[in-house]
Coordinates of C-alpha atoms in Angstrom, one line a residue:
Chain A
M1 CA 106.1 135.9 82.1
F2 CA 103.2 137.0 84.1
H3 CA 99.8 136.2 82.3
L4 CA 96.3 135.5 83.5
S5 CA 95.2 132.5 81.6
P6 CA 91.4 131.6 81.4
L7 CA 92.1 128.9 83.9
R8 CA 93.6 131.5 86.3
L9 CA 91.0 134.1 85.7
G10 CA 88.2 131.4 86.2
T11 CA 89.8 130.1 89.5
L12 CA 90.1 133.8 90.8
A13 CA 86.5 134.4 89.8
L14 CA 85.4 131.1 91.7
L15 CA 87.5 132.1 94.7
F16 CA 85.9 135.5 94.8
A17 CA 82.5 133.9 94.5
G18 CA 83.2 131.5 97.2
A19 CA 84.5 134.3 99.6
L20 CA 81.4 136.3 98.8
F21 CA 79.1 133.5 99.5
S22 CA 80.9 132.5 102.7
A23 CA 80.8 136.1 103.9
F24 CA 77.0 136.1 103.6
A25 CA 76.3 132.5 104.6
S26 CA 78.6 132.0 107.4
G27 CA 78.1 132.4 111.1
Y28 CA 80.7 134.1 113.5
A29 CA 83.2 131.2 113.5
G30 CA 83.0 130.9 109.7
L31 CA 83.6 134.6 109.2
E32 CA 86.6 134.7 111.4
I33 CA 88.2 131.9 109.5
L34 CA 87.2 133.7 106.3
T35 CA 88.8 137.0 107.5
E36 CA 92.0 135.1 108.5
I37 CA 92.1 133.5 104.9
L38 CA 91.8 136.9 103.4
I39 CA 94.4 138.6 105.4
L40 CA 96.8 135.7 104.9
A41 CA 95.9 135.9 101.1
I42 CA 97.1 139.5 101.0
L43 CA 100.3 138.5 102.7
V44 CA 101.1 135.7 100.4
I45 CA 100.4 137.8 97.3
A46 CA 103.1 140.0 98.6
L47 CA 105.6 137.2 99.0
D48 CA 104.7 135.6 95.8
M49 CA 105.5 138.7 94.0
V50 CA 109.2 138.7 95.1
A51 CA 109.7 135.1 95.7
G52 CA 107.6 133.4 92.7
F53 CA 108.2 136.1 90.1
G54 CA 111.4 137.6 91.3
G55 CA 113.3 134.5 92.7
M56 CA 113.8 136.4 96.0
V57 CA 112.8 134.0 98.7
S58 CA 112.1 136.2 101.7
L59 CA 111.9 135.2 105.2
C60 CA 111.1 138.6 106.5
H61 CA 107.6 139.2 105.1
G62 CA 106.1 138.2 108.5
A63 CA 108.2 140.9 109.9
L64 CA 106.9 143.4 107.2
M65 CA 103.4 142.6 108.0
G66 CA 104.2 143.1 111.7
A67 CA 105.9 146.3 110.9
G68 CA 102.6 147.4 109.1
A69 CA 100.7 146.5 112.2
Y70 CA 103.0 148.3 114.7
A71 CA 103.3 151.4 112.3
F72 CA 99.5 151.6 112.2
A73 CA 99.2 151.2 116.0
M74 CA 101.9 153.9 116.6
A75 CA 100.7 156.3 114.1
G76 CA 97.3 156.3 115.9
M77 CA 98.5 156.1 119.6
S78 CA 101.6 158.1 119.3
L79 CA 101.1 160.6 116.5
G80 CA 97.4 160.9 117.1
L81 CA 96.6 160.3 113.3
P82 CA 93.0 159.4 112.4
V83 CA 92.5 155.6 111.3
W84 CA 92.6 156.2 107.5
A85 CA 95.7 158.4 107.8
A86 CA 97.4 155.8 110.3
M87 CA 96.6 153.1 107.7
L88 CA 98.2 155.1 104.7
F89 CA 101.2 156.0 107.0
A90 CA 101.6 152.3 107.8
V91 CA 101.6 151.1 104.4
L92 CA 104.1 153.8 103.2
F93 CA 106.3 153.1 106.2
T94 CA 106.3 149.3 105.4
G95 CA 107.0 150.1 101.8
A96 CA 109.9 152.3 102.7
V97 CA 111.4 149.6 105.0
G98 CA 110.8 146.9 102.3
W99 CA 112.6 149.2 99.7
I100 CA 115.6 149.4 102.1
I101 CA 115.7 145.8 102.8
G102 CA 115.4 145.0 99.2
A103 CA 118.3 147.5 98.2
I104 CA 120.5 146.0 100.8
C105 CA 119.8 142.3 100.0
A106 CA 119.7 142.9 96.1
G107 CA 123.3 141.6 95.8
S108 CA 122.5 138.3 97.7
H109 CA 121.1 135.2 96.1
G110 CA 119.8 131.8 97.2
I111 CA 120.4 130.8 100.7
Y112 CA 122.3 134.0 101.5
F113 CA 119.3 136.0 100.4
I114 CA 117.1 133.9 102.7
M115 CA 119.5 134.4 105.7
V116 CA 119.8 138.2 105.3
T117 CA 116.1 138.6 105.2
L118 CA 115.7 136.4 108.1
A119 CA 118.1 138.5 109.9
F120 CA 116.1 141.8 109.2
G121 CA 113.0 140.0 110.4
Q122 CA 114.6 138.8 113.6
M123 CA 116.0 142.3 114.2
G124 CA 112.5 143.8 113.8
Y125 CA 111.1 141.2 116.3
A126 CA 113.8 141.8 118.8
L127 CA 113.1 145.5 118.4
V128 CA 109.4 145.2 119.3
F129 CA 109.9 142.4 121.9
E130 CA 112.4 144.3 123.9
S131 CA 111.2 147.9 123.7
P132 CA 108.6 149.1 126.3
F133 CA 107.9 151.9 123.6
F134 CA 106.2 149.2 121.4
G135 CA 104.7 147.5 124.4
G136 CA 107.3 144.8 124.8
D137 CA 106.1 141.2 125.0
D138 CA 102.6 142.5 126.1
G139 CA 102.0 144.1 122.8
L140 CA 99.6 146.9 122.1
A141 CA 95.7 146.7 122.7
G142 CA 92.8 148.9 121.8
L143 CA 93.4 149.2 118.1
A144 CA 90.6 151.0 116.1
R145 CA 88.8 149.9 112.9
P146 CA 87.9 152.5 110.4
D147 CA 84.5 154.3 111.0
L148 CA 82.1 153.7 107.9
S149 CA 79.1 154.5 109.8
A150 CA 78.4 157.5 107.4
L151 CA 78.0 154.7 104.7
G152 CA 75.8 152.7 107.0
I153 CA 78.4 150.2 107.6
D154 CA 79.6 148.9 111.1
L155 CA 83.1 147.5 110.7
N156 CA 82.7 146.1 114.3
R157 CA 80.5 143.5 112.9
S158 CA 82.3 140.3 111.7
R159 CA 80.4 140.2 108.3
A160 CA 81.2 143.7 107.5
F161 CA 84.8 143.4 108.5
A162 CA 85.2 140.2 106.4
L163 CA 83.7 142.1 103.3
Y164 CA 86.0 145.0 104.1
C165 CA 88.9 142.5 104.0
L166 CA 87.5 141.0 100.8
A167 CA 87.5 144.4 99.2
A168 CA 91.1 144.9 100.3
L169 CA 92.2 141.7 98.8
V170 CA 90.5 142.4 95.4
L171 CA 92.3 145.8 95.3
V172 CA 95.5 144.1 96.2
A173 CA 95.2 141.5 93.6
L174 CA 94.3 144.0 90.9
A175 CA 97.3 146.2 92.0
A176 CA 99.7 143.2 92.0
A177 CA 98.4 142.0 88.7
Q178 CA 99.1 145.4 87.3
I179 CA 102.6 145.7 88.8
L180 CA 103.6 142.3 87.5
R181 CA 102.2 143.1 84.1
S182 CA 104.0 146.4 84.1
G183 CA 107.5 147.0 82.7
L184 CA 108.8 146.7 86.2
G185 CA 107.2 143.2 86.6
R186 CA 108.6 142.1 83.4
A187 CA 112.0 143.1 84.3
L188 CA 111.6 141.3 87.6
V189 CA 110.8 138.0 85.8
G190 CA 113.9 138.9 83.5
I191 CA 116.1 139.1 86.7
R192 CA 114.7 135.8 88.2
D193 CA 115.5 134.0 84.8
N194 CA 118.9 135.6 84.1
E195 CA 120.3 138.4 86.2
R196 CA 123.5 138.6 84.4
R197 CA 121.9 139.1 81.1
M198 CA 119.5 141.8 82.5
R199 CA 122.4 143.7 83.6
A200 CA 124.2 143.4 80.2
L201 CA 121.1 144.6 78.6
G202 CA 121.4 147.8 80.7
L203 CA 119.1 147.2 83.7
T204 CA 120.1 148.5 87.2
V205 CA 119.1 145.3 88.9
W206 CA 119.3 146.4 92.4
R207 CA 117.1 149.3 92.0
T208 CA 114.4 147.1 90.3
K209 CA 114.7 144.5 93.1
A210 CA 114.4 147.4 95.7
H211 CA 111.4 148.8 93.9
L212 CA 109.6 145.5 93.8
F213 CA 110.5 144.7 97.4
G214 CA 109.1 148.0 98.4
L215 CA 106.0 147.4 96.7
S216 CA 105.6 144.1 98.1
G217 CA 106.4 145.5 101.5
M218 CA 103.4 147.8 101.1
I219 CA 101.1 145.1 100.4
A220 CA 102.5 143.0 103.4
G221 CA 102.1 146.2 105.4
L222 CA 98.5 146.4 104.6
A223 CA 98.0 142.7 105.7
G224 CA 99.6 143.9 109.0
V225 CA 97.1 146.8 109.3
L226 CA 94.2 144.5 108.7
A227 CA 95.5 141.9 111.1
A228 CA 95.8 144.5 113.6
Q229 CA 92.4 145.7 113.0
H230 CA 91.1 142.2 113.1
V231 CA 91.9 141.3 116.4
M232 CA 92.5 144.9 117.7
Y233 CA 95.6 144.0 119.4
I234 CA 99.2 143.3 118.3
S235 CA 102.2 141.5 119.9
P236 CA 105.6 140.6 118.8
G237 CA 104.5 137.2 117.7
L238 CA 103.1 138.8 114.6
M239 CA 106.7 139.5 113.6
A240 CA 108.2 136.1 114.5
W241 CA 110.2 134.3 111.8
T242 CA 107.5 131.4 111.8
V243 CA 104.9 133.8 110.3
S244 CA 107.2 134.4 107.4
G245 CA 107.9 130.6 107.3
E246 CA 104.1 129.9 107.3
A247 CA 103.6 132.4 104.5
L248 CA 106.3 130.6 102.4
V249 CA 104.8 127.2 103.1
V250 CA 101.3 128.7 101.9
V251 CA 102.9 130.0 98.7
I252 CA 104.7 126.7 97.9
L253 CA 101.5 124.7 98.9
G254 CA 99.5 126.8 96.5
G255 CA 102.0 127.2 93.6
L256 CA 104.9 129.6 93.6
G257 CA 104.8 132.2 90.9
T258 CA 101.2 131.3 89.7
F259 CA 99.6 134.3 91.3
V260 CA 96.3 132.3 91.9
G261 CA 98.0 129.3 93.7
P262 CA 99.1 131.2 96.8
I263 CA 95.4 132.5 97.4
L264 CA 94.2 129.0 97.0
G265 CA 96.9 127.9 99.3
A266 CA 96.1 130.4 102.0
A267 CA 92.3 129.2 101.9
A268 CA 93.7 125.5 102.1
F269 CA 96.1 126.2 104.9
V270 CA 93.7 128.1 107.2
V271 CA 90.9 125.5 106.7
L272 CA 93.3 122.7 107.3
R273 CA 94.6 124.5 110.4
H274 CA 91.1 124.9 111.9
E275 CA 89.6 121.6 110.7
I276 CA 92.5 119.3 111.5
G277 CA 93.5 121.5 114.6
A278 CA 90.0 120.8 116.1
L279 CA 90.6 117.0 115.8
T280 CA 94.2 116.9 116.9
P281 CA 96.9 119.2 118.4
Y282 CA 99.4 117.6 115.9
W283 CA 97.8 119.4 112.8
H284 CA 101.2 120.6 111.8
L285 CA 102.1 117.0 111.0
V286 CA 99.4 116.7 108.5
V287 CA 100.3 120.0 106.9
G288 CA 103.9 118.9 106.8
L289 CA 103.0 115.6 105.2
I290 CA 100.9 117.5 102.5
L291 CA 103.7 119.9 101.9
I292 CA 106.2 117.1 101.5
A293 CA 103.8 115.5 99.0
V294 CA 103.4 118.6 97.0
V295 CA 107.0 119.4 96.9
M296 CA 108.0 115.9 96.1
S297 CA 105.3 115.7 93.1
R298 CA 107.4 118.6 91.5
A299 CA 104.0 120.0 90.3
N300 CA 104.5 123.6 91.7
G301 CA 101.9 123.3 94.2
L302 CA 98.2 122.5 94.2
F303 CA 97.4 125.1 91.5
G304 CA 100.5 124.1 89.5
F305 CA 99.3 120.4 89.7
V306 CA 96.0 121.2 88.4
E307 CA 97.4 123.6 85.7
G308 CA 100.0 121.0 84.5
R309 CA 97.5 118.3 84.3
L310 CA 95.1 120.3 82.2
A311 CA 97.9 121.4 80.0
R312 CA 98.9 117.8 79.4
L313 CA 95.3 116.9 78.6
A314 CA 95.1 119.6 76.1
A315 CA 98.3 118.6 74.4
R316 CA 97.2 115.0 74.2
R317 CA 93.9 116.2 72.6
T318 CA 95.7 118.5 70.1
A319 CA 98.0 115.6 69.3
K320 CA 95.1 113.2 68.8
A321 CA 93.3 115.7 66.4
D322 CA 96.5 116.3 64.5
A323 CA 97.1 112.7 64.1
P324 CA 96.4 111.3 60.4
H325 CA 93.1 109.6 60.2
R326 CA 93.6 105.8 59.6
E327 CA 91.2 103.5 57.9
P328 CA 90.2 100.6 60.1
R329 CA 91.9 97.4 58.7
D330 CA 89.7 94.8 57.3
A331 CA 89.2 91.7 59.5
Chain B
M1 CA 134.4 155.5 69.1
L2 CA 135.9 152.8 71.5
D3 CA 139.3 153.5 72.6
V4 CA 141.2 150.7 74.6
R5 CA 144.4 151.8 76.3
N6 CA 147.0 149.7 77.9
L7 CA 144.6 147.2 79.4
D8 CA 146.2 144.8 81.8
K9 CA 144.7 142.0 83.8
S10 CA 146.0 139.1 86.1
F11 CA 144.1 136.3 87.9
G12 CA 146.7 135.5 90.6
A13 CA 149.9 134.5 88.9
I14 CA 148.3 134.2 85.4
H15 CA 148.7 137.4 83.3
V16 CA 145.7 137.2 81.0
T17 CA 145.6 140.6 79.3
R18 CA 148.9 142.3 78.7
D19 CA 149.0 145.9 77.8
V20 CA 146.2 145.7 75.2
S21 CA 145.6 148.8 73.2
F22 CA 143.6 149.4 70.1
R23 CA 141.0 151.8 68.7
L24 CA 137.7 151.2 67.0
D25 CA 136.3 153.9 64.9
K26 CA 132.7 154.5 64.0
G27 CA 131.3 151.8 61.9
E28 CA 134.5 149.8 61.9
R29 CA 134.3 146.0 62.0
R30 CA 137.2 144.6 63.9
V31 CA 137.7 140.7 64.4
I32 CA 139.8 139.4 67.3
L33 CA 141.7 136.3 66.6
G34 CA 143.8 134.1 68.8
P35 CA 144.3 130.5 70.0
N36 CA 142.4 129.0 72.9
G37 CA 143.5 130.7 76.1
A38 CA 144.8 133.9 74.4
G39 CA 142.6 136.0 76.6
K40 CA 139.8 137.0 74.0
T41 CA 136.9 136.4 76.2
T42 CA 138.6 138.0 79.3
L43 CA 139.1 141.0 77.0
F44 CA 135.4 141.2 76.2
N45 CA 134.5 140.8 79.9
L46 CA 136.9 143.6 80.6
L47 CA 135.3 146.0 77.8
A48 CA 131.7 145.0 79.0
G49 CA 132.5 145.8 82.6
E50 CA 132.1 142.2 84.0
I51 CA 135.4 142.2 85.5
A52 CA 137.6 145.2 86.3
P53 CA 141.0 145.7 84.9
D54 CA 144.4 146.1 86.9
A55 CA 145.6 148.8 84.7
G56 CA 144.6 150.7 81.7
R57 CA 141.5 152.5 80.5
I58 CA 138.6 152.3 78.3
L59 CA 136.9 155.2 76.6
L60 CA 133.6 155.2 74.8
D61 CA 133.2 158.3 72.6
G62 CA 136.0 160.0 74.6
R63 CA 134.2 159.2 78.0
D64 CA 136.2 157.2 80.5
I65 CA 134.0 154.1 81.3
T66 CA 136.8 152.0 82.9
A67 CA 134.9 152.0 86.2
A68 CA 131.3 152.3 85.0
P69 CA 129.1 149.2 85.8
V70 CA 127.9 146.7 83.1
A71 CA 124.4 148.3 83.0
E72 CA 125.8 151.8 82.5
R73 CA 128.0 150.8 79.6
A74 CA 125.0 149.1 78.1
R75 CA 122.9 152.1 78.4
L76 CA 125.7 154.2 76.7
G77 CA 125.3 151.8 73.6
L78 CA 127.8 149.1 74.3
A79 CA 126.1 145.7 73.8
R80 CA 127.4 142.2 74.0
S81 CA 126.7 138.6 73.1
Y82 CA 128.1 135.6 75.1
Q83 CA 130.1 132.7 73.8
K84 CA 127.8 130.5 75.7
N85 CA 124.1 131.3 75.3
T86 CA 122.8 133.5 78.1
L87 CA 119.2 133.8 77.4
F88 CA 115.8 133.7 79.2
D89 CA 115.1 130.1 78.7
G90 CA 111.7 130.3 80.3
L91 CA 110.4 132.9 77.9
T92 CA 109.5 132.8 74.3
V93 CA 111.8 134.2 71.6
A94 CA 109.5 137.3 71.2
E95 CA 109.5 137.9 75.0
N96 CA 113.5 137.5 75.0
L97 CA 113.8 140.3 72.3
G98 CA 111.0 142.3 73.8
L99 CA 112.7 142.4 77.2
A100 CA 115.9 143.4 75.7
A101 CA 114.2 146.2 73.7
A102 CA 112.1 147.3 76.8
V103 CA 115.3 147.6 79.0
A104 CA 117.1 149.7 76.3
S105 CA 114.1 151.9 75.9
G106 CA 113.4 152.4 79.7
A107 CA 110.1 151.0 79.4
T108 CA 111.0 148.6 82.2
R109 CA 110.9 151.5 84.6
S110 CA 107.2 151.9 84.3
I111 CA 104.7 150.6 86.8
L112 CA 101.6 151.3 84.7
R113 CA 102.4 150.3 81.2
D114 CA 103.2 146.8 79.9
A115 CA 106.7 147.2 78.6
L116 CA 106.2 144.4 75.9
A117 CA 103.1 145.9 74.5
A118 CA 104.9 149.4 73.8
P119 CA 104.8 150.1 70.0
A120 CA 108.4 150.9 69.9
V121 CA 109.4 147.7 71.6
R122 CA 107.2 145.6 69.3
E123 CA 108.6 147.3 66.3
T124 CA 112.1 146.6 67.4
V125 CA 111.1 142.9 68.0
S126 CA 109.7 142.6 64.5
E127 CA 112.7 144.3 63.0
V128 CA 115.4 142.1 64.8
A129 CA 113.5 139.0 64.3
A130 CA 113.4 139.6 60.6
R131 CA 116.8 140.5 60.3
L132 CA 118.0 137.3 62.0
H133 CA 115.3 135.1 60.6
L134 CA 113.6 134.5 63.8
T135 CA 110.1 135.5 62.9
P136 CA 108.8 132.0 62.6
H137 CA 110.1 131.2 65.9
L138 CA 108.7 134.2 67.8
G139 CA 106.1 132.4 69.7
A140 CA 108.2 129.4 70.7
Q141 CA 109.7 129.0 74.1
V142 CA 113.5 129.3 73.9
S143 CA 114.0 126.0 75.8
A144 CA 112.2 124.3 72.9
V145 CA 114.0 125.8 69.8
S146 CA 117.2 124.7 68.2
Y147 CA 120.7 125.5 69.2
G148 CA 121.1 127.4 66.0
V149 CA 118.1 129.5 66.7
R150 CA 119.2 130.1 70.1
R151 CA 122.7 131.3 68.8
Q152 CA 121.0 133.8 66.6
L153 CA 118.8 134.9 69.3
E154 CA 122.0 135.6 71.5
V155 CA 123.0 138.1 68.9
G156 CA 119.5 139.3 68.6
L157 CA 119.3 140.3 72.3
A158 CA 122.2 142.5 71.8
L159 CA 120.9 144.1 68.6
A160 CA 117.4 144.7 70.3
T161 CA 118.9 147.2 72.6
R162 CA 119.8 149.4 69.5
P163 CA 123.5 149.6 70.4
R164 CA 126.2 151.8 68.9
V165 CA 128.9 149.1 69.6
I166 CA 128.4 145.3 69.7
L167 CA 130.8 142.9 71.2
L168 CA 130.0 139.6 69.6
D169 CA 131.8 136.7 71.3
E170 CA 132.1 133.7 68.9
P171 CA 128.7 134.2 67.4
T172 CA 128.9 131.2 65.0
S173 CA 130.3 128.7 67.4
G174 CA 128.6 125.4 67.3
I175 CA 126.3 126.1 64.1
G176 CA 126.5 124.6 60.8
P177 CA 128.3 126.1 57.7
E178 CA 125.0 127.1 56.0
M179 CA 123.7 129.0 59.1
A180 CA 127.3 130.5 59.5
H181 CA 127.1 131.7 55.9
G182 CA 123.7 133.4 56.6
F183 CA 125.2 134.8 59.7
H184 CA 128.1 136.4 57.6
H185 CA 125.4 137.9 55.4
M186 CA 123.4 139.3 58.2
L187 CA 126.6 140.9 59.7
S188 CA 127.5 142.5 56.4
S189 CA 123.9 143.8 56.1
L190 CA 123.9 145.7 59.5
P191 CA 123.9 149.5 59.1
R192 CA 127.4 150.8 58.5
D193 CA 127.4 153.2 61.4
L194 CA 127.2 150.2 63.8
T195 CA 130.6 149.2 65.3
L196 CA 131.4 145.6 65.6
L197 CA 134.0 143.8 67.6
I198 CA 133.9 140.1 67.1
V199 CA 135.8 137.3 68.7
E200 CA 135.7 134.5 66.0
H201 CA 137.5 131.2 65.1
D202 CA 135.8 131.1 61.9
M203 CA 138.4 132.3 59.2
D204 CA 135.8 132.9 56.5
L205 CA 133.8 135.2 58.7
A206 CA 136.9 136.9 59.9
F207 CA 138.0 137.7 56.4
D208 CA 134.5 138.4 55.0
V209 CA 133.5 140.9 57.7
A210 CA 136.5 142.3 59.2
D211 CA 137.9 146.0 58.3
R212 CA 140.9 145.2 60.6
I213 CA 142.1 142.2 62.4
T214 CA 143.7 142.1 65.9
V215 CA 145.4 139.0 67.0
L216 CA 145.9 138.0 70.6
N217 CA 148.4 135.6 71.8
Y218 CA 149.0 135.0 75.6
G219 CA 146.9 138.1 76.4
E220 CA 149.2 140.2 74.2
V221 CA 148.4 142.0 70.8
V222 CA 150.7 140.5 68.5
F223 CA 149.2 141.7 65.2
D224 CA 146.9 144.6 64.3
G225 CA 146.3 145.3 60.7
A226 CA 144.2 144.8 57.6
P227 CA 142.9 141.3 56.8
D228 CA 145.3 141.0 53.8
D229 CA 148.2 141.7 55.8
A230 CA 147.0 139.2 58.4
R231 CA 146.7 136.5 55.8
N232 CA 150.2 137.1 54.7
S233 CA 151.8 137.4 58.1
A234 CA 154.3 134.6 58.7
L235 CA 154.4 135.4 62.5
L236 CA 150.6 134.7 62.6
R237 CA 150.9 131.7 60.7
D238 CA 153.5 130.3 63.2
I239 CA 151.5 131.1 66.2
Y240 CA 148.0 130.6 65.2
L241 CA 147.1 128.8 62.1
G242 CA 149.0 126.5 59.8
S243 CA 146.0 126.3 57.4
W244 CA 145.6 130.0 56.9
E245 CA 147.0 130.0 53.3
N246 CA 143.9 127.9 52.5
A247 CA 141.5 130.1 54.1

């Protein structure tokens, strides 16, 4: 069941403090990296909700993020909606798309679920890649950021935009925690552990899966909106299956179903990409080796490793404290 | 309450359920007996909706539920336990019971409230745990408790949905005589308006608990009557138990 242990809450607080410090202490390059981390963290929270807590390993979350970005762009450019309304439209639209995909995929499991979600993702990619309406291969440029000048905030500045993304991440984390703690979230964990029994208890399993996939889609859509606003340009590459694959790598690297782990994984992944990428173009190999080591250790990611170690340490201490006291033998 | 009419099921050339009919009245406790392979679990799977019959009808309070999905039957008050434990191994005993109670009460539809914290759910968890002597184990993870506790929890999940009819598939299989005796006592202490259909090999339980006994052989009902009549039936002695006279 979902719970925020003191370790998890403490890690979240540390991550938040680190992001806040970085937002005020970094220069332009650092702020760009921070923004990248924050947007990826939102995407992987969405993926962890369904993959980690629901056992639905999705390979279409990159496409959902892309759908959010394109919906935001089209709502502004074609429908003429103001930025905030276009953002809301994009999030709701992606939620609806996610719900439909979740409802259709609900009967599939394991490798079949992965393949069906991959197919949906690739369909979305093909649609935007081939259609001139969506800008085709060239993508769409000139996307706007919200105007907060009334509050004295200029979101065209990197620092303000990074803080805006941090605020979005905090809101998403709070919303995701609420969802996972709610009745719907509890049912999702039940489905992951024993779908047959949940059905026998009276749960309409496909509907629960669809609702969670829809909510996860909304969060992925918001990540897409922020990604579009970040670079003010979108292209079909945002919907490529490799984006979904990378998000999955990040979730596994951080710790599947740990809530905190994927956020940590997002930070580790982006930093590794930039730091090792600056040294060698083969940075993927290094990330690959780390991923293999993490998976082979069976520790459930970086955060799972730390959590497991601390739990074992605590158990050992308790056992030691409970052991009967023995008098030392006389020499 | 539960009306089973001419139920028939084949898997390829194997005819596992042959024209099975019986009726369970409200509050009735019926035990289904039969040798291995008689089609008892298949009959339960048909009643719970996990497999579809080739022919026949199932009515719950006069409502035809033959084509109703598993979840809908459960929501109508038809609960089941499994012969092989089908629990949430990664959760605690309390969370298992809470999840069952939350699904039944509709609390798992909420996106705002924690289903396990709802007062009605907590009350059900306490009540079912007390009835099944699970209270000392509530905080333990299911994978860490003994087989006997898991067997009790298997029944507990069905009870936590506050059903009207419970299908119990060999509830005492694999547990010791002392625990089985406690289980007989627990079943006897259930509210009399709760209808029970039990597949069981334990003769003591069958004769202790049953108002009526149905015997299946090769998927067919070969006996349907009172426990005393079953005990004295020569036909049943021949097909099922040589040692019945000593039961």
